[in-house]
Tab-separated table of C-alpha atoms in Angstrom:
chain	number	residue	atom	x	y	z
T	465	UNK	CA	-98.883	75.717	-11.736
T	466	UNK	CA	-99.000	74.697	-8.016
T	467	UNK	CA	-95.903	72.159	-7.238
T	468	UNK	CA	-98.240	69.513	-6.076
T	469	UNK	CA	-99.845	69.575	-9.484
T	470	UNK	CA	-96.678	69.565	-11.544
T	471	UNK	CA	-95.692	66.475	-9.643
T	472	UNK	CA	-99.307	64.761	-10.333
T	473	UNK	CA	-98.318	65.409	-13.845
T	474	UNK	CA	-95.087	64.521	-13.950
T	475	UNK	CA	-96.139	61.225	-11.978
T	476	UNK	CA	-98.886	60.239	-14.484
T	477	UNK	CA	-96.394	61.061	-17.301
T	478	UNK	CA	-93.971	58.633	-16.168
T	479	UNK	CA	-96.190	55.510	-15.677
T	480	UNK	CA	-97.592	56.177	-19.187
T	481	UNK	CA	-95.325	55.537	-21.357
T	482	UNK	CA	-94.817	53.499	-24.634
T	483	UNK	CA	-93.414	51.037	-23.165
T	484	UNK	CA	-93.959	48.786	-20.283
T	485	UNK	CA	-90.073	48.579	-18.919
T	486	UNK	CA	-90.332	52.477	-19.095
T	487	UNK	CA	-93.320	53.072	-17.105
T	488	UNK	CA	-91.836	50.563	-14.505
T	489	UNK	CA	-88.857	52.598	-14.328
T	490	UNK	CA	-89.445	56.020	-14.340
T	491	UNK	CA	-92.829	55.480	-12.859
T	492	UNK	CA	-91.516	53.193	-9.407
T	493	UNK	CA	-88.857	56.467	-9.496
T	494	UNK	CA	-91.302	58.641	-9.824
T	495	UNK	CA	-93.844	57.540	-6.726
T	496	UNK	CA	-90.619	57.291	-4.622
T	497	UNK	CA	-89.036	60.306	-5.360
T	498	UNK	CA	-90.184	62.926	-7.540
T	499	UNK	CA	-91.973	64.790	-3.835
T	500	UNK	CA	-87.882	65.216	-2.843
T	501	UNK	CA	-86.213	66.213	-5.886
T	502	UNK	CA	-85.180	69.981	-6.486
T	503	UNK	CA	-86.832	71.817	-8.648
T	504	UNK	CA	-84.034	72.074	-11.439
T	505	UNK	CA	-83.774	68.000	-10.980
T	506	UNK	CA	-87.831	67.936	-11.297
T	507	UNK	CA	-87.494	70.178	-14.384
T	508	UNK	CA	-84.324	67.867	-16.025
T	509	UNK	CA	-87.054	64.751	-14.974
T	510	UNK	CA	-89.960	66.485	-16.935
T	511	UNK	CA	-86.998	66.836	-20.036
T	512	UNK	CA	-86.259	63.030	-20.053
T	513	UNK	CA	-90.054	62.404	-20.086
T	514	UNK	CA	-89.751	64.471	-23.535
T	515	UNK	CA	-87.201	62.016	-25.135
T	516	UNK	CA	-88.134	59.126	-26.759
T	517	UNK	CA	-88.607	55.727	-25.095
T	518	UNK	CA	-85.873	54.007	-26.969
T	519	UNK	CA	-83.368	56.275	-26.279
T	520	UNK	CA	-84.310	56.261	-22.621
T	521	UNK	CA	-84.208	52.404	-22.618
T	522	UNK	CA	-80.968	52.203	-24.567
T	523	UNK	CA	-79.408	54.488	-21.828
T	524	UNK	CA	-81.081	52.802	-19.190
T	525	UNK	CA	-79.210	49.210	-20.071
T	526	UNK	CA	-76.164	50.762	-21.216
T	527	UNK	CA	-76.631	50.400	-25.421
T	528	UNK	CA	-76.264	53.986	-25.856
T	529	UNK	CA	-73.556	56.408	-23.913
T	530	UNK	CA	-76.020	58.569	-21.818
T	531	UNK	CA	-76.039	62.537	-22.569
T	532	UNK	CA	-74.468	64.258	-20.135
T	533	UNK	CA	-77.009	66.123	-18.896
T	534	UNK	CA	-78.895	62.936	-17.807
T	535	UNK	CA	-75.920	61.011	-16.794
T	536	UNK	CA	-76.642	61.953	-12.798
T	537	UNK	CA	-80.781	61.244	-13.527
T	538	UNK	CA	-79.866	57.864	-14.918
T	539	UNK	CA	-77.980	56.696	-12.104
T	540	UNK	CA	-80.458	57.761	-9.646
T	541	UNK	CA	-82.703	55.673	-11.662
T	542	UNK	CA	-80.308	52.705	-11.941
T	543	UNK	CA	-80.141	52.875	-8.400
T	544	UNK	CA	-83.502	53.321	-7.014
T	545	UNK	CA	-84.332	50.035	-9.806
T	546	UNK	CA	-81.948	48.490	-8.095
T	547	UNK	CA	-82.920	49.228	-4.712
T	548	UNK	CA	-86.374	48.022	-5.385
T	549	UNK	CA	-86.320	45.537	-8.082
T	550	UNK	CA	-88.160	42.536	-5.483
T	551	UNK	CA	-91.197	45.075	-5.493
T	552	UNK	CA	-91.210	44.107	-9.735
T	553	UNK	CA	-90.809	40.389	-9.410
């Protein structure tokens, strides 16, 4: 699969989720900055998009202790929400 169709993919995953605080966050991340992610950080992304919305939620505000191997992803979602968050309001 060509790179600039995994990222399509990947892209259209993320703003289609189950639900709506999700696709803002991973999808906002996603436009910005799947194009300049690595390819083992694009292929940890397309993991996370596996896991259940929930779970990605309750890491996201901190109910749940985030697995390690997403602990870096997280953040760099945290932070590019952060970075952004007028563009939501």
């Amino acid at each position: 699969m060509s790179n600039d169709l995994r990222l399509r993919r990947l892209h259209m995953r993320a703003i289609r989720r189950g639900i709506k605080e999700m696709d803002l966050l991973l999808g906002h991340f996603a436009a910005a900055r799947l194009a300049d992610l690595a390819p083992a950080d694009l292929d940890l992304f397309e993991a996370l998009l596996d896991e259940n919305d929930h779970d990605i939620h309750a890491w996201a505000t901190g109910a749940l202790p985030v697995p390690g191997a997403y602990a870096g992803l997280i953040a760099q979602l945290l932070a590019h929400a952060a970075a952004v968050r007028g563009a939501w309001v």
